[in-house]
Coordinates of C-alpha atoms in Angstrom, one line a residue:
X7 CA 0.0 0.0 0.0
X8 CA 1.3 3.4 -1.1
X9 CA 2.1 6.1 1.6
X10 CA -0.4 8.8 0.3
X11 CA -1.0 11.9 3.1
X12 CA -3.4 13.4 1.2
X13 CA -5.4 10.3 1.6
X14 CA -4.2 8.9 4.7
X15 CA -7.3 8.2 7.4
X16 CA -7.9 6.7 11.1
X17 CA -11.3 5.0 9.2
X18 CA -8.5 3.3 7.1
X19 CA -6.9 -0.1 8.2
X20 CA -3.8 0.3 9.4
X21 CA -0.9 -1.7 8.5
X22 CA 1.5 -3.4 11.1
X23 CA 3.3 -0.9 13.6
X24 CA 6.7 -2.7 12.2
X25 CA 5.8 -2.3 8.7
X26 CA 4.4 1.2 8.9
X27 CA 7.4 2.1 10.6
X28 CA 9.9 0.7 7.8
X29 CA 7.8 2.1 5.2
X30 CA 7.9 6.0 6.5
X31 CA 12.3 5.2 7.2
X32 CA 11.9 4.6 3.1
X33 CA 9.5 7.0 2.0
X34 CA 9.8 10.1 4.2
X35 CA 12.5 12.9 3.8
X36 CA 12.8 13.5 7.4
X37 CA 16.0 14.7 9.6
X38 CA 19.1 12.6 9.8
X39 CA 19.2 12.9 13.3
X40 CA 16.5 11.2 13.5
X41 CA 16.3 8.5 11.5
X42 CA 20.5 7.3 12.0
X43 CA 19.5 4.5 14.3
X44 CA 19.1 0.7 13.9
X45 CA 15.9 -0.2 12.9
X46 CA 15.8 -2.8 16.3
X47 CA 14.9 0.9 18.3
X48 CA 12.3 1.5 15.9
X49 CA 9.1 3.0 18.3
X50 CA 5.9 1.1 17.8
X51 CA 3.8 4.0 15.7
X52 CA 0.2 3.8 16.7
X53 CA -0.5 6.4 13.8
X54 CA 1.3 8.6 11.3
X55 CA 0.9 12.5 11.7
X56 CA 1.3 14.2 8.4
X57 CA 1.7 17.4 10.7
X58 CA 5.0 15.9 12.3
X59 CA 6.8 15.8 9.4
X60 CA 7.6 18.9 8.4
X61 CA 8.3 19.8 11.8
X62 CA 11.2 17.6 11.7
X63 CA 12.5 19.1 8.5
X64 CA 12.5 22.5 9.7
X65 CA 14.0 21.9 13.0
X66 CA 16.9 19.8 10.5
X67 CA 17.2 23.0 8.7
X68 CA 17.0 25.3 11.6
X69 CA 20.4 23.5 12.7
X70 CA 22.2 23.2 9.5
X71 CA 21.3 27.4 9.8
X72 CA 23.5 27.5 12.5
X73 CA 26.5 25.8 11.4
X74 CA 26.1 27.3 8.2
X75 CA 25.9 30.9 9.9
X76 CA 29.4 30.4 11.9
X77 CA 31.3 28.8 8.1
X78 CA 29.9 32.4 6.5
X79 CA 31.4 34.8 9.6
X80 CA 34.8 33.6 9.4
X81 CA 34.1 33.9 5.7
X82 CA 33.4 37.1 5.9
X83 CA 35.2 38.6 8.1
X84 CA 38.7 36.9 7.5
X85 CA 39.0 36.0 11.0
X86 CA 38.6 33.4 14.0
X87 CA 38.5 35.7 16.4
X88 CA 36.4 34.2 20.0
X89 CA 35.6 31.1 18.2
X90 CA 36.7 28.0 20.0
X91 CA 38.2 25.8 17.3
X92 CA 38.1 23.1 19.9
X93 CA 34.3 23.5 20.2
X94 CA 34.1 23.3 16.1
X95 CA 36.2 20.5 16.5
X96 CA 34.2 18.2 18.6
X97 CA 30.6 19.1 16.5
X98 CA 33.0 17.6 13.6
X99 CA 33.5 14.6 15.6
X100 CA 30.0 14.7 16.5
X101 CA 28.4 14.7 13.4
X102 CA 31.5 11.9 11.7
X103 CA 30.3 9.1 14.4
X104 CA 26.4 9.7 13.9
X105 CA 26.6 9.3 10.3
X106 CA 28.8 6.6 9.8
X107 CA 25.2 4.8 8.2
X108 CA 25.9 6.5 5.4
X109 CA 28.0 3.7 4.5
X110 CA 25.4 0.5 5.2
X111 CA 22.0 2.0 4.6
X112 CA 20.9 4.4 2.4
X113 CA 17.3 6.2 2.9
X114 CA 16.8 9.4 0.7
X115 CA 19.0 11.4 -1.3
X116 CA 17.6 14.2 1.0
X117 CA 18.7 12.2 3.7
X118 CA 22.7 11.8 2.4
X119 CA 23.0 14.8 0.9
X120 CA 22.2 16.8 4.5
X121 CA 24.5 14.3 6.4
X122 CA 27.4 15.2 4.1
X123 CA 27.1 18.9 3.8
X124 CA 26.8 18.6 8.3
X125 CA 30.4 16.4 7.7
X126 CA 31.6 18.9 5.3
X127 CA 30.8 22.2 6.8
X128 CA 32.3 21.4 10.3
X129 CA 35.3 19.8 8.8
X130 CA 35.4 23.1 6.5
X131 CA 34.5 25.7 9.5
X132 CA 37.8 23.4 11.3
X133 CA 40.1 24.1 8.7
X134 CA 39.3 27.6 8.9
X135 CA 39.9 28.5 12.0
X136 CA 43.1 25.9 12.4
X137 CA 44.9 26.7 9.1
X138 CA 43.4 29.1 6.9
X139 CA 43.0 32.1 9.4
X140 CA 44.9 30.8 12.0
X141 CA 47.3 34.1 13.0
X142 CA 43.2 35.2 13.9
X143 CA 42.8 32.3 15.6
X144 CA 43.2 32.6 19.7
X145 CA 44.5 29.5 20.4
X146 CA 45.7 31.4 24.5
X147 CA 42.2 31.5 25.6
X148 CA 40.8 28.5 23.6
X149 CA 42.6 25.7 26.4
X150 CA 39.4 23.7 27.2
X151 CA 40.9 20.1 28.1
X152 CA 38.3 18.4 25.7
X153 CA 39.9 15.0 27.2
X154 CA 37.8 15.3 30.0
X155 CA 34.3 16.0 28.0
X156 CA 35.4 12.7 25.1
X157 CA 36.7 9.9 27.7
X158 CA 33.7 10.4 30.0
X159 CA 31.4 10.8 27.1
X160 CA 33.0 7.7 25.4
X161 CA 32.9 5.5 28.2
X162 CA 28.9 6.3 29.0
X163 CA 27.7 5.8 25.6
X164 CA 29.4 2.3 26.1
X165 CA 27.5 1.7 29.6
X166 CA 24.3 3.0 28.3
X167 CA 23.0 2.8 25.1
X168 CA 20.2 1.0 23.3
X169 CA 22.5 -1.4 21.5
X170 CA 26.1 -2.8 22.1
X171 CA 27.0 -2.9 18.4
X172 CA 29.6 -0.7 16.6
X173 CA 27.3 1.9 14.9
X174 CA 24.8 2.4 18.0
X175 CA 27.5 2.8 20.3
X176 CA 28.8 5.7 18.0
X177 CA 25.5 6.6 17.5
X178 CA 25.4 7.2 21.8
X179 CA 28.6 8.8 21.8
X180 CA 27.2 11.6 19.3
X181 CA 24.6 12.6 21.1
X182 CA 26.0 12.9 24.6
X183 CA 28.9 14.5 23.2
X184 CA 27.0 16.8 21.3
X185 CA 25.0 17.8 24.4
X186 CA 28.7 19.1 25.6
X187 CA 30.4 20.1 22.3
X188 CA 29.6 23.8 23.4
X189 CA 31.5 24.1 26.8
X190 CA 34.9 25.1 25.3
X191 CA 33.5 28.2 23.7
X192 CA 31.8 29.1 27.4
X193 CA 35.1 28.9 28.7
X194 CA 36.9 30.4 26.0
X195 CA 34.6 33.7 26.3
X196 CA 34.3 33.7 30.2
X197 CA 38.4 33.8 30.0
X198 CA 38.5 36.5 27.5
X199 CA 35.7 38.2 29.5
X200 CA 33.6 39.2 26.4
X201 CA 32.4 37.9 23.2
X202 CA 31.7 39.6 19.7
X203 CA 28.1 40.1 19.3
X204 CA 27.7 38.0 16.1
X205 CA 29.2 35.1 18.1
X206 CA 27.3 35.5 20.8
X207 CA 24.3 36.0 18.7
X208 CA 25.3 32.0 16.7
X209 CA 25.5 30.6 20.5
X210 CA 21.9 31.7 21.4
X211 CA 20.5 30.5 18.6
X212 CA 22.2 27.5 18.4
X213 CA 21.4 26.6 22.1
X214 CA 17.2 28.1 21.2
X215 CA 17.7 25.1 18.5
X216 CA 18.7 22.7 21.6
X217 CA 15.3 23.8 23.5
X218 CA 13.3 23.7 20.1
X219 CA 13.9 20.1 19.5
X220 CA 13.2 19.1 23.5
X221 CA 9.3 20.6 22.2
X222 CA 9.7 18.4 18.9
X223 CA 9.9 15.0 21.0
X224 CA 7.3 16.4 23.6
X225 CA 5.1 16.5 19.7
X226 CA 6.2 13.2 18.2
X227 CA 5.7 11.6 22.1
X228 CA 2.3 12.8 21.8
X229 CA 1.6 11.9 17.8
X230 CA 4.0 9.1 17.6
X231 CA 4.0 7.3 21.0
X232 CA 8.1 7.9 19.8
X233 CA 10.5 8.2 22.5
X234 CA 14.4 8.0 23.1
X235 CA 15.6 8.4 26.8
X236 CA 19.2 9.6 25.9
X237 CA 18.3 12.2 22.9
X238 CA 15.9 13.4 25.7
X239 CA 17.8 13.6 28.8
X240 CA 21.0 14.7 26.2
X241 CA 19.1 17.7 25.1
X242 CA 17.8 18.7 28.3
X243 CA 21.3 19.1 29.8
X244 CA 23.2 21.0 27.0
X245 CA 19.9 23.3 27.1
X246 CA 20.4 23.2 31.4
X247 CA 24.6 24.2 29.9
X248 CA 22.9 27.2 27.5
X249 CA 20.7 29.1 30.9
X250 CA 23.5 31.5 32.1
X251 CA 24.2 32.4 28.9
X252 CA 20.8 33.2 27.7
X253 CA 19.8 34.9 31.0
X254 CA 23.5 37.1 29.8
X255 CA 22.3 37.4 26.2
X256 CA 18.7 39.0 27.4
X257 CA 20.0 41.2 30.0
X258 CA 23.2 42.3 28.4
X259 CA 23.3 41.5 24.2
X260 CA 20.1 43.0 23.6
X261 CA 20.4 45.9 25.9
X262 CA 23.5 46.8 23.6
X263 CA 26.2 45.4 26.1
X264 CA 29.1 43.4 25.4
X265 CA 28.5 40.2 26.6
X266 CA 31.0 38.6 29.5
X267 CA 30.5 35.0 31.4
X268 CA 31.1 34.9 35.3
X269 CA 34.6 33.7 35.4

């Protein structure tokens, strides 16, 4: 049976939860993020809502924003100036270990294309900052030890995770690391004491993303009966890491301050 929305109906009969749910993985262009896990954590899907789906999508493309936004102001301005390389680095490692499926399962050409431009922009926003304006670069302020967010994080995602196999544990890894990825730029600016405003303007909307997508599973919970414990609780805490900085941002940015973490 087709997947049709237009003509898609409780009155209908519905087909199998497992079928219906391998059947949407094949059919739908839907995030990456989401859909990068072995099918044995598929959700059983009481229904399908046609209005989930483009939620998804524009929470996919309300990230990619982001990431895109930081690539085009070193761009622009020919400098790395209060951006944390290490910070860029570790979102590069974040998105290499989720996407790893691109080599065993293939789903859309939506679906690859987005995986590979999230590779090839944070491997491109790295070389940036690390070689092509690196004399901008300040690598005195940017000393996060990121050995104590990746052994932590790499041990836990092999202690708890849906799935001891190779992919799902990388899988875990990404998303607890990526719930952290941000903390070297926080220290970076509450060394230097201040940030630029465009910077601090990419980190509040990048953590507003965060909080976003903790209301898109509160939506597919409720339309989908769909929900993961670790993309929850992950997002929850890097939005928890994000609070000082947007209570900052609100009192201080957008009262035309320059913007400076506790130290």
């Amino acid at each position: 049976m087709g997947f049709n929305p237009d003509t898609l109906a409780d009155t209908k009969p519905r087909q199998k939860s497992s079928d219906l749910w391998e059947h949407v993985r094949k059919t739908a262009f839907l995030d990456p993020d989401i859909w990068s896990f072995p099918k044995n954590r598929a959700p059983c899907l009481p229904r399908v809502s046609v209005v989930a789906i483009p939620t998804t999508n524009e929470h996919h493309l309300f990230s990619f924003f982001f990431f895109f936004l930081i690539f085009c102001i070193i761009i622009i301005s020919f400098i790395a100036l209060g951006i944390s390389g290490k910070s860029q680095l570790l979102f590069a490692l974040v998105f290499t270990t989720r996407y790893l499926d691109l080599f065993t399962s293939f789903i859309s050409l939506y679906n690859t294309s987005m995986k590979l431009i999230y590779i090839g922009c944070s491997y491109a926003t790295v070389y940036l900052i690390y070689m092509k304006f690196k004399a901008t670069y300040d690598g005195n302020h940017d000393t996060f030890r990121v050995e104590f967010l990746v052994v932590p994080v790499g041990g836990l995602s092999f202690l708890v995770n849906h799935d001891f196999s190779p992919l799902e544990i990388l899988w875990t890894f990404s998303i607890y690391l990526e719930s952290v990825a941000i903390l070297p730029q926080l220290f970076m600016i509450s060394k230097t004491g201040e940030a630029e405003t465009i910077t601090t303007h990419y980190l509040f909307f990048l953590g507003l993303y965060r909080a976003l997508y903790l209301i898109n599973w509160i939506w597919r919970y409720y339309f989908e009966g769909f929900f993961d414990l670790i993309a929850v609780v992950a997002g929850v805490v890097q939005t928890i890491l994000y609070c000082d900085f947007f209570y900052l941002y609100v009192t201080k940015v957008l009262k035309g301050k320059k913007l400076s973490l506790p130290a």
